[in-house]
Coordinates of C-alpha atoms in Angstrom, one line a residue:
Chain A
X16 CA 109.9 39.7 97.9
X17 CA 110.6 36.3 99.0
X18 CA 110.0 33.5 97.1
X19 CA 111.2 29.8 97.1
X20 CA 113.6 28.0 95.2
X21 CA 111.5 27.3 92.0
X22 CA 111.0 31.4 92.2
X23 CA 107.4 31.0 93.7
X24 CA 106.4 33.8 95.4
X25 CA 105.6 32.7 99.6
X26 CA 102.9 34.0 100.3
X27 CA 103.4 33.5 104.3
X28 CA 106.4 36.2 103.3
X29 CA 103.9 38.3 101.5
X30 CA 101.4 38.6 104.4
X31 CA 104.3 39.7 106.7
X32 CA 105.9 42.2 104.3
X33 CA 102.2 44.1 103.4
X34 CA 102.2 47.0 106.3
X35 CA 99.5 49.0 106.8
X36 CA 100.4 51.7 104.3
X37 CA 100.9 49.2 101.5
X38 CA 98.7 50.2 98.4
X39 CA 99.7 48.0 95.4
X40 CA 101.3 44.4 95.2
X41 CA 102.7 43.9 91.8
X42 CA 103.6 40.2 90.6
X43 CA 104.3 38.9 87.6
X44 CA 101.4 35.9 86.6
X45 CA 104.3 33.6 85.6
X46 CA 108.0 34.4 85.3
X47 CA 108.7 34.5 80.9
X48 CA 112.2 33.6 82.2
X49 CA 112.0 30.5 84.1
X50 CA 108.5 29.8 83.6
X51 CA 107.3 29.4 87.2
X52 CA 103.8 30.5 87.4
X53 CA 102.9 32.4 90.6
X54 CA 100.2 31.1 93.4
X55 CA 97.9 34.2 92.1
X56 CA 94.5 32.7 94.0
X57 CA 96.6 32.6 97.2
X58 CA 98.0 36.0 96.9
X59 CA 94.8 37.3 96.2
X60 CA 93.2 35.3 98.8
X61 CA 96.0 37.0 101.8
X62 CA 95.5 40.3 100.7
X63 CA 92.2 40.4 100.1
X64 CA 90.0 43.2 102.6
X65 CA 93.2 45.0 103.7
X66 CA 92.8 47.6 101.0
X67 CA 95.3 46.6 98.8
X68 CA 95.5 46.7 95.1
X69 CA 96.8 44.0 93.3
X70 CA 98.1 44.4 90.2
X71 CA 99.7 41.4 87.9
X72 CA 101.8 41.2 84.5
X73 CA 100.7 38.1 82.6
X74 CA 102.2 39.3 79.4
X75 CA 104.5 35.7 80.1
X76 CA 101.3 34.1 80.9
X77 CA 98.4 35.5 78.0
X78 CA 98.0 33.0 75.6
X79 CA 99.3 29.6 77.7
X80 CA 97.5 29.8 80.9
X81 CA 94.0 30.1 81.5
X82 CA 93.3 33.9 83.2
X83 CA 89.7 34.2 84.3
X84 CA 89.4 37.9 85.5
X85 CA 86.0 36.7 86.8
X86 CA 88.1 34.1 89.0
X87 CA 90.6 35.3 90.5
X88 CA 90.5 38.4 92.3
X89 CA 93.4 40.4 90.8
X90 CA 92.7 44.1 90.6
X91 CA 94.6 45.5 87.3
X92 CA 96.2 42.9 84.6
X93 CA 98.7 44.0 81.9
X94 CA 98.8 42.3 78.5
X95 CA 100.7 43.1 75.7
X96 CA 99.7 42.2 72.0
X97 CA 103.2 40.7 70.5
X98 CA 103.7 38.5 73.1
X99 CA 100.6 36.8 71.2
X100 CA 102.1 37.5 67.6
X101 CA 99.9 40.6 67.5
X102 CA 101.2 44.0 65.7
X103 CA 104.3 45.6 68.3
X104 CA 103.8 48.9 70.4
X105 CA 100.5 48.3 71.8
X106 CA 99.2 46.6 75.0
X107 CA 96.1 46.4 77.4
X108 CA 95.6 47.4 80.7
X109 CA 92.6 45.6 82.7
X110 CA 91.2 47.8 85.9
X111 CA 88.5 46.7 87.5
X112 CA 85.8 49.2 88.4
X113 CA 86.5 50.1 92.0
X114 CA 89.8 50.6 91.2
X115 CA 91.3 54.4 90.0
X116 CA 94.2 55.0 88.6
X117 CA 96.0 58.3 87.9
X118 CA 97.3 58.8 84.3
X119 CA 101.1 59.3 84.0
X120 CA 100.9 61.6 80.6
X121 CA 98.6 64.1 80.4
X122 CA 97.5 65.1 77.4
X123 CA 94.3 65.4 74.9
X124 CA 93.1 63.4 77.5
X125 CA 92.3 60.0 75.4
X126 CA 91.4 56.8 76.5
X127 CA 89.5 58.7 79.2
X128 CA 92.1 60.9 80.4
X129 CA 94.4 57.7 81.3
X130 CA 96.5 58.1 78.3
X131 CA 96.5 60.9 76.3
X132 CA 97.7 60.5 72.4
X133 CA 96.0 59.7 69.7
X134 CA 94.6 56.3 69.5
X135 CA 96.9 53.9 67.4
X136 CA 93.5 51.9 66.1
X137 CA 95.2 50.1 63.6
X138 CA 97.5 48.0 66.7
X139 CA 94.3 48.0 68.7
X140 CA 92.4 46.2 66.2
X141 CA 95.4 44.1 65.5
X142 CA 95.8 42.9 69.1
X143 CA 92.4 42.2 69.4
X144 CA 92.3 40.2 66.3
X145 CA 95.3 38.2 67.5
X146 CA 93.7 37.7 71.0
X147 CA 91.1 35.8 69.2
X148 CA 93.1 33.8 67.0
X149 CA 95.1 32.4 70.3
X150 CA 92.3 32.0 72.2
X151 CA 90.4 29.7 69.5
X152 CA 93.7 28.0 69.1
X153 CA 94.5 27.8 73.1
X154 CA 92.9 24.1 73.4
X155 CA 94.9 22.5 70.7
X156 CA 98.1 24.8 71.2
X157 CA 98.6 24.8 75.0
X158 CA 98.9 20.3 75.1
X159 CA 100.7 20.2 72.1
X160 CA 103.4 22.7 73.7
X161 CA 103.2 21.0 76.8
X162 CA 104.5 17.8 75.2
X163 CA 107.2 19.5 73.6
X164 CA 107.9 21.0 77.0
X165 CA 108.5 18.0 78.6
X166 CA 109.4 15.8 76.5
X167 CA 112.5 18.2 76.3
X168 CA 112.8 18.2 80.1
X169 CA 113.3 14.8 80.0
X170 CA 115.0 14.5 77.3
X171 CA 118.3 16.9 78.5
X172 CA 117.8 16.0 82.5
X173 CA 118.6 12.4 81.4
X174 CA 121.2 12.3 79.0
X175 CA 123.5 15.4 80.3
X176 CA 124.9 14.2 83.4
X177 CA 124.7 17.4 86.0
X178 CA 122.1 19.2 84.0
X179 CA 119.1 20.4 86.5
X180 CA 115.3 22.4 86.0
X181 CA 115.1 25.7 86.8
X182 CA 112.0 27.1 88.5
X183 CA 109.0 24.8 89.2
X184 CA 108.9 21.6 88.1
X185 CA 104.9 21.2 87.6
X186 CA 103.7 25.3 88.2
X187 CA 105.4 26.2 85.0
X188 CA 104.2 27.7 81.7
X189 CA 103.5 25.2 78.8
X190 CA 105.9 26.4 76.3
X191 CA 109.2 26.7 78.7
X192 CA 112.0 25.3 79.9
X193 CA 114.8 26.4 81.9
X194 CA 117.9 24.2 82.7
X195 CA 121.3 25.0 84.3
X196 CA 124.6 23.0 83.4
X197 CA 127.2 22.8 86.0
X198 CA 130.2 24.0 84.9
X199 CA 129.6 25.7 81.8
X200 CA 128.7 29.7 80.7
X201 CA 125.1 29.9 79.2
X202 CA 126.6 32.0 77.0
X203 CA 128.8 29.7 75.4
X204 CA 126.5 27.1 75.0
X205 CA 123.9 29.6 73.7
X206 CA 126.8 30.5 70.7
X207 CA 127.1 27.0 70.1
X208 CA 123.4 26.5 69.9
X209 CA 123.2 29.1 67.4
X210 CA 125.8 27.5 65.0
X211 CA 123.5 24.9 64.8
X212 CA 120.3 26.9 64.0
X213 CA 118.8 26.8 67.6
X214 CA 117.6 30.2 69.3
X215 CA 117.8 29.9 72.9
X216 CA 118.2 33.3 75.5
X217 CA 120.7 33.3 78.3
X218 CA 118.2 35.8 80.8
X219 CA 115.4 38.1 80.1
X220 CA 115.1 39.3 76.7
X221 CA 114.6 42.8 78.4
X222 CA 117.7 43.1 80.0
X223 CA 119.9 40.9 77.9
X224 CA 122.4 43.6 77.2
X225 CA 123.7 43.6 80.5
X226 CA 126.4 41.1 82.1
X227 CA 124.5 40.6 85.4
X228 CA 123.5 37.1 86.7
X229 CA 119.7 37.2 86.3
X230 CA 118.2 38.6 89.4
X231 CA 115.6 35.9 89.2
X232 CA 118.0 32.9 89.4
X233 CA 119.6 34.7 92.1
X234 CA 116.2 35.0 94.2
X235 CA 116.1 31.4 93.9
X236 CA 119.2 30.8 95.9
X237 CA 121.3 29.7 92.9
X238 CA 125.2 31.2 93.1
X239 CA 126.4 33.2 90.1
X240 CA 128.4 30.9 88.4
X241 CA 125.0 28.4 88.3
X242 CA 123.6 31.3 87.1
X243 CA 126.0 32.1 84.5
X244 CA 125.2 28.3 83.4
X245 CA 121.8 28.7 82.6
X246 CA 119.7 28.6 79.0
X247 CA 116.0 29.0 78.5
X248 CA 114.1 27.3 75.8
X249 CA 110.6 28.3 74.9
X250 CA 108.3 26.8 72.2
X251 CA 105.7 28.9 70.1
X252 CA 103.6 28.0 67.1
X253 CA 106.0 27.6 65.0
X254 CA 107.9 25.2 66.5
X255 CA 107.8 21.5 65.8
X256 CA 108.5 18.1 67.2
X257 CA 111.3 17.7 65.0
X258 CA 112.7 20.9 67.1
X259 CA 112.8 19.2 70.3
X260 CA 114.8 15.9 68.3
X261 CA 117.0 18.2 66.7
X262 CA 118.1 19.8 70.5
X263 CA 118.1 16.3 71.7
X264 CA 120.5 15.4 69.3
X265 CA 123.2 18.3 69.3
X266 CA 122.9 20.0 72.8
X267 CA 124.3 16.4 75.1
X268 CA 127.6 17.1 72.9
X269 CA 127.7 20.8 73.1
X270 CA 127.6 20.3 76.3
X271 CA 130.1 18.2 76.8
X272 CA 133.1 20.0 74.2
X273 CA 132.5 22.4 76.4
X274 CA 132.8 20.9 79.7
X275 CA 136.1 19.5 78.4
X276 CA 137.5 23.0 77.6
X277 CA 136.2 24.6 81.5
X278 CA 138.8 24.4 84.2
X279 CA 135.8 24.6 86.3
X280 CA 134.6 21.3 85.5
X281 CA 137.9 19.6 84.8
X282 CA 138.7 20.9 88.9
X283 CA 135.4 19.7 89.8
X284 CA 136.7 15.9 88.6
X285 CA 139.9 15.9 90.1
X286 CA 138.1 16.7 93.6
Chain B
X185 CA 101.5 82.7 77.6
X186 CA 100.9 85.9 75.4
X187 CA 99.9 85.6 71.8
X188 CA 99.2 88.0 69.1
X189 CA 95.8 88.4 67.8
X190 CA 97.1 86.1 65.1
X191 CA 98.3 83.1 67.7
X192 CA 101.8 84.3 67.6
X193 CA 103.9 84.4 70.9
X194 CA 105.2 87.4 71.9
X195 CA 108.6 87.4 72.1
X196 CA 108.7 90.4 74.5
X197 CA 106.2 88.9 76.8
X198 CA 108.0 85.2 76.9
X199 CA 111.4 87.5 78.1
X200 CA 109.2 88.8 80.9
X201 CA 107.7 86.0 81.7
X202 CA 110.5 83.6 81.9
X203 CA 112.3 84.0 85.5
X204 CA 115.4 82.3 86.9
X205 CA 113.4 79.3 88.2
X206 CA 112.4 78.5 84.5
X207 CA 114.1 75.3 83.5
X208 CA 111.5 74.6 80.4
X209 CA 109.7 76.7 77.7
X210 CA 107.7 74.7 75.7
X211 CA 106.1 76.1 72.2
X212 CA 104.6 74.3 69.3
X213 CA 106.4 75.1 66.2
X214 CA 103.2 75.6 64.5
X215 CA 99.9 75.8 65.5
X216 CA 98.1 72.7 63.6
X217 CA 94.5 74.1 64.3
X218 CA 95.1 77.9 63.0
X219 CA 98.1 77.2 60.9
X220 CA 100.3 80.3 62.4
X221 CA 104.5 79.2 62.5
X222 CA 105.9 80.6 65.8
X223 CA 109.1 82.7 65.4
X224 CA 111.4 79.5 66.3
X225 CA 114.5 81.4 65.7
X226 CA 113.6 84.4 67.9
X227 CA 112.0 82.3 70.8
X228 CA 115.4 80.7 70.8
X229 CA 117.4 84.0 71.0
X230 CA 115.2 85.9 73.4
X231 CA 116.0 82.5 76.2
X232 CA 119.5 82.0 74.9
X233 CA 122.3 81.5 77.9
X234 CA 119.8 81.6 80.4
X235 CA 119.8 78.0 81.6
X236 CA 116.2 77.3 79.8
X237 CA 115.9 74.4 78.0
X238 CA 113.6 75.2 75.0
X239 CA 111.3 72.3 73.8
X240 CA 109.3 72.8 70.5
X241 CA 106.5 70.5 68.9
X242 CA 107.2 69.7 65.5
X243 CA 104.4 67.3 64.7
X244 CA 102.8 70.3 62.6
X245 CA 105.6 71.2 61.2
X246 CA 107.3 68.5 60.3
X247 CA 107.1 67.3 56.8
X248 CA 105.4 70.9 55.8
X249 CA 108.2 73.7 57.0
X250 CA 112.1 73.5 56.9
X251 CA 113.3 72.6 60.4
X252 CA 117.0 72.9 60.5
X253 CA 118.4 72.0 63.9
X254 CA 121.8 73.0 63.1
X255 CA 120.5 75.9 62.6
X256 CA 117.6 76.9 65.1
X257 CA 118.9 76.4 68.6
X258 CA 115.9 74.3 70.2
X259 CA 117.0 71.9 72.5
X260 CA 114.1 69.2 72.6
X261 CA 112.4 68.7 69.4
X262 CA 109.4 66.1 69.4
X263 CA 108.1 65.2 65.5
X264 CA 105.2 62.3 65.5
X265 CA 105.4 59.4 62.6
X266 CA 101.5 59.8 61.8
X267 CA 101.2 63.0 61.0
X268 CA 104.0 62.4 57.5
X269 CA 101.8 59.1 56.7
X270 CA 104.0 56.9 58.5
X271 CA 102.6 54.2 61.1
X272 CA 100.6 55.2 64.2
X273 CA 102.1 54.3 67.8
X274 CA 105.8 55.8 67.2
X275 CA 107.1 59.4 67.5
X276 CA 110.6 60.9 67.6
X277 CA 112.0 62.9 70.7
X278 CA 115.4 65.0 69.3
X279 CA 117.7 65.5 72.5
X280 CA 120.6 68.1 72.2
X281 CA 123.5 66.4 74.1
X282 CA 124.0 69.1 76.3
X283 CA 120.3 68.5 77.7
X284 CA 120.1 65.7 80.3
X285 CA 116.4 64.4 80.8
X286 CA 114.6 62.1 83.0
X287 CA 112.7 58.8 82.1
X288 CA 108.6 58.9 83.0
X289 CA 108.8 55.1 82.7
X290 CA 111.2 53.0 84.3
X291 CA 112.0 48.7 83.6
X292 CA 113.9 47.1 81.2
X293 CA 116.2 50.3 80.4
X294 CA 115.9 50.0 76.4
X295 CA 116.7 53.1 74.5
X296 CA 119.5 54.3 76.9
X297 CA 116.9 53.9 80.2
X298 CA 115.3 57.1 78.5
X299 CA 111.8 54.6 77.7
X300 CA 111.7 51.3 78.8
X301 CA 109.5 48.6 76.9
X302 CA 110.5 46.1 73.6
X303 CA 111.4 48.6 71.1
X304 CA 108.2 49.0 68.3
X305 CA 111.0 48.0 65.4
X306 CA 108.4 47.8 62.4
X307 CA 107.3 51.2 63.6
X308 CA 110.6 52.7 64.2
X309 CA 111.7 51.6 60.4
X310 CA 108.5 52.8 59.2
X311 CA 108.7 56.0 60.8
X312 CA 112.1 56.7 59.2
X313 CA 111.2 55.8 55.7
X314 CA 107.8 58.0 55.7
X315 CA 110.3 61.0 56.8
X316 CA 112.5 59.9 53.8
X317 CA 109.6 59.9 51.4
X318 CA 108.3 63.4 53.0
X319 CA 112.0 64.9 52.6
X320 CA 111.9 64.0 49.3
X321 CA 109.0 64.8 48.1
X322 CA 108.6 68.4 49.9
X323 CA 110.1 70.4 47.0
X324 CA 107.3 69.6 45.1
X325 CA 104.7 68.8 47.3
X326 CA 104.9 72.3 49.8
X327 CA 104.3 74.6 46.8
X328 CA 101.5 72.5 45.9
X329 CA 100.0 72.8 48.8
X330 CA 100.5 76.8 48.9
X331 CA 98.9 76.8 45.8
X332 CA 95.8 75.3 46.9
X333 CA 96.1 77.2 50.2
X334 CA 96.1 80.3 48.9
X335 CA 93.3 79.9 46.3
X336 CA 90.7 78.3 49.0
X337 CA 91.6 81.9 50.9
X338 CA 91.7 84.1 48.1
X339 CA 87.9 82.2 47.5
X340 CA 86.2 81.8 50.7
X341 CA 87.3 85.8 52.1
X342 CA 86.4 86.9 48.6
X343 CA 83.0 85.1 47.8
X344 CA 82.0 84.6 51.4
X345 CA 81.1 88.3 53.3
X346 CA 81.8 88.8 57.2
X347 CA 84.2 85.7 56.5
X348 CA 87.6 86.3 58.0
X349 CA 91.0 84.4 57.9
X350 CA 92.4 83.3 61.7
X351 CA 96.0 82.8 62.1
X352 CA 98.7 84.8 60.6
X353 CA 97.6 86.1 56.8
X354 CA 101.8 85.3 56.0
X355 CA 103.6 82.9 58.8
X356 CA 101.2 80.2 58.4
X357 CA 101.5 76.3 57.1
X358 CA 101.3 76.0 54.1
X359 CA 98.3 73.3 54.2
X360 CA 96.2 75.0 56.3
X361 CA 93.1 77.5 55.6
X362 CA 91.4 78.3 58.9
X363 CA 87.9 80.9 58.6
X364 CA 85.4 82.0 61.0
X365 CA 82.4 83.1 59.2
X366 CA 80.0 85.7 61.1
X367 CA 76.9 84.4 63.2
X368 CA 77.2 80.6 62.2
X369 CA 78.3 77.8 64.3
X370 CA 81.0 75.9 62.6
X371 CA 79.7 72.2 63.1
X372 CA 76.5 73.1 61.6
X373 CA 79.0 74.1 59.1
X374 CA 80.7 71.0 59.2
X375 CA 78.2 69.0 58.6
X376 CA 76.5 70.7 55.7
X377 CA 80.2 70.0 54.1
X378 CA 80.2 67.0 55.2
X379 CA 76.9 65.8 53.3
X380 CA 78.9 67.1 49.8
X381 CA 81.7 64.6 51.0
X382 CA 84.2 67.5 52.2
X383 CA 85.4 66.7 55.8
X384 CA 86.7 69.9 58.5
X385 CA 87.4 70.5 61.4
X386 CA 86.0 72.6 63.9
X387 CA 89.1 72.2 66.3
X388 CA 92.0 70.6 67.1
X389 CA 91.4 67.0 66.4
X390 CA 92.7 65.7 69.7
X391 CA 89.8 67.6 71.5
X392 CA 87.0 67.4 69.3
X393 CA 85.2 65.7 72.1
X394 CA 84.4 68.7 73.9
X395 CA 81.9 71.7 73.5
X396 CA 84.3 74.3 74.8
X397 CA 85.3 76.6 72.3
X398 CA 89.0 76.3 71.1
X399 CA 91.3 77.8 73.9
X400 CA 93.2 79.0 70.6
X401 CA 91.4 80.9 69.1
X402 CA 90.2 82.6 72.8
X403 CA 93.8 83.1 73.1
X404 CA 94.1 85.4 69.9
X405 CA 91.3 87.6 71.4
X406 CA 88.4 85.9 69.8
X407 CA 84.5 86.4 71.4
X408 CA 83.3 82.8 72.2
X409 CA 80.7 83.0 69.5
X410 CA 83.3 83.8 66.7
X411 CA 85.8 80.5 68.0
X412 CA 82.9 78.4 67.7
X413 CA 82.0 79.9 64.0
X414 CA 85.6 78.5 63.0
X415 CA 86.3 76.4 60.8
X416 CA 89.6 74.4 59.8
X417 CA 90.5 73.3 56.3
X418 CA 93.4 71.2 55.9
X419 CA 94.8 69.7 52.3
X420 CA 97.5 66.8 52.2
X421 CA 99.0 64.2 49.5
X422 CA 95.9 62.8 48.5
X423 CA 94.3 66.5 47.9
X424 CA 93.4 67.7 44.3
X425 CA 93.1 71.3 42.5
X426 CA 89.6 70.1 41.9
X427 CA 89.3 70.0 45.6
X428 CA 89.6 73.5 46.6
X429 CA 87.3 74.0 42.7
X430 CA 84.3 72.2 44.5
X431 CA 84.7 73.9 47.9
X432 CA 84.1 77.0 46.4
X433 CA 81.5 76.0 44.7
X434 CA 79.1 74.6 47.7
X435 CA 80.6 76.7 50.7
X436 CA 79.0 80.0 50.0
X437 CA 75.4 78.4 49.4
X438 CA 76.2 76.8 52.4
X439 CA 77.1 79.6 54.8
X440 CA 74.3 81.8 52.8
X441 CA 71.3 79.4 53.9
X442 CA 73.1 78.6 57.4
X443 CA 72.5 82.3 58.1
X444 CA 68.7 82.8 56.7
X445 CA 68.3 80.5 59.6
X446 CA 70.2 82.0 62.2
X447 CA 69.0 84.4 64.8
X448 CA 72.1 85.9 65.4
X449 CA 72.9 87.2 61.4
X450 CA 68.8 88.4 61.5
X451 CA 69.8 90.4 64.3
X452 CA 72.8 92.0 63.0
X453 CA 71.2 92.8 60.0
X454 CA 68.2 94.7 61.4
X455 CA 71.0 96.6 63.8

């Protein structure tokens, strides 16, 4: 899948790729790691009337982005409940009525056959519940992360010399943001971070265990050691203003100790 | 698969049955709908060092009979949370290390690539303290339940004529009394009960949507018109001596003016 260097998916690339025997496109709605939200109208738009299915994770997105099923044109949607602080171990799967799916566990044939199990009904109620709760507080949460957001953006691009954005600077979810420091292991700085009380994540939460660059960074042309130097920070509704002062206030200094200690950076200066 | 009039597998018929493609034999360890224990151990003998993995469902079991698997040689032992009053949405797959299996859902790799997906942690630590509370508590619990057991079936088969026991009279959970009662349909059954605040079952609960008679109780040689006279009584933790007192007290008014009314018991009289 080719996509740019803010990890948006081209969609010129797209309409080449699709053959003939092409059934399902999956794409995420918007990257939970570097935040870049995906051109989903578009997508839908160049694969639309070539019999395609098109099929879209927006558990990153639920909750921060508008997604009008009446809108845009994608064929199945997956949500999950605790990515909108609903109860763990249940999720949603919208397919939209000309569309059939085959089930992948047979069973006592619940849920219509599609997934077989008895019904966890207390999760079910619980993610609905929590649905509603974020999307009556969507209008006041989504701008007040937003500020947050950016305020933290600019904050970090403009007092750590050599600090840059990952993913897309204006298609990006509300409540992240994704830098890279030249020089310096993500990991390090994460430790650091977490002396001080901050939780940030060094890659997807899913596949932290593993030392791999993230394959998303990669996509987006970055080299592994820029890789290696990046740290995601996402808000949620707990978090407050005086958050984004405290990171402010400890991470230009973090950063630098640690620049001081990387031959990396010290080489970098003698060049 | 070939069962004994009582549910039970044959042992001689699973040996011929098996052939040197077999890689699986699956068997429940107990039958929740008709209560009868399968003969783990012999099962387990009869398929020993021929290169079949043998996979049993507990979920009936568990909590009500001892399952030692240091003892009993099943490879693949699956035991459900719900089912010892633990959370929904979480079960338990036991994996002998000499059995090597293959992932139905692939992504982020969690629980050693064998199911993929954030792991349901509440669940998980729920799960394991319900089977600590069950463990516990069994010693005391299990004969309470016989007790009950036994009376309701001592009660019903003595009270009730042309009522008759399914499952096995001996190797049979010790929770569960399961009757078919002679030219009566079993909901109609059900729901007379059910208007004097006792709730059955007329089948196994994750089917109850259908009409067919119980594949069960066909399976144990039963006429289509006897499976659908069945009925399932089931006690638990919450179940009182005074229980099994008031069933026998409105079940065999019940089944008396079920069959003034039925056709079939008119018929069989005047025969």
């Amino acid at each position: 899948m080719g996509v740019d260097q803010y990890g948006r998916v081209s969609v010129e690339k797209l309409r080449r790729k699709v053959v003939d025997a092409t059934i399902l496109v999956s794409i995420g709605w918007a990257s939970s790691e570097i935040g870049t939200i995906q051109p989903m109208q578009e997508i839908a738009d160049a694969l639309h009337g070539r019999g395609i299915a098109l099929h879209s994770d927006a558990v990153a997105a639920e909750g921060l982005l508008p997604i009008d099923m009446g809108k845009v044109p994608v064929d199945l949607l997956t949500l999950s409940s605790n990515d909108i602080y609903g109860p763990k171990g249940i999720g949603a799967l919208y397919i939209r009525k000309s569309i059939n799916i085959a089930p992948i566990m047979p069973g006592g044939g619940q849920e219509r056959g599609l997934r077989s199990g008895s019904e966890n009904m207390p999760a079910i109620v619980g993610m609905a519940a929590a649905a509603q709760i974020m999307a009556s507080e969507m209008p006041q949460e989504v701008p007040r992360l937003m500020q947050y957001r950016d305020r933290l953006i600019e904050g970090v691009l403009g007092r750590i010399p050599r600090s840059y954005l990952n993913g897309h600077p204006k298609e990006r979810l509300p409540n992240n943001a994704h830098f890279r420091f030249e020089a310096i292991e993500g990991e390090s700085l994460l430790l650091s971070l977490k002396d001080k009380g901050i939780a940030v994540s060094t890659g997807s939460a899913c596949s932290s265990k593993t030392l791999e660059p993230s394959h998303t960074l990669i996509s987006c042309g970055l080299l592994h050691e820029e890789a290696h130097g990046s740290l995601e920070f996402t808000f949620g509704r707990w978090s407050k203003s005086a958050d984004v002062d405290r990171v402010l206030e400890v991470l230009p200094g973090i950063v630098e100790r640690l620049r001081v200690m990387s031959p990396l950076y010290q080489k970098e200066v003698k060049v």
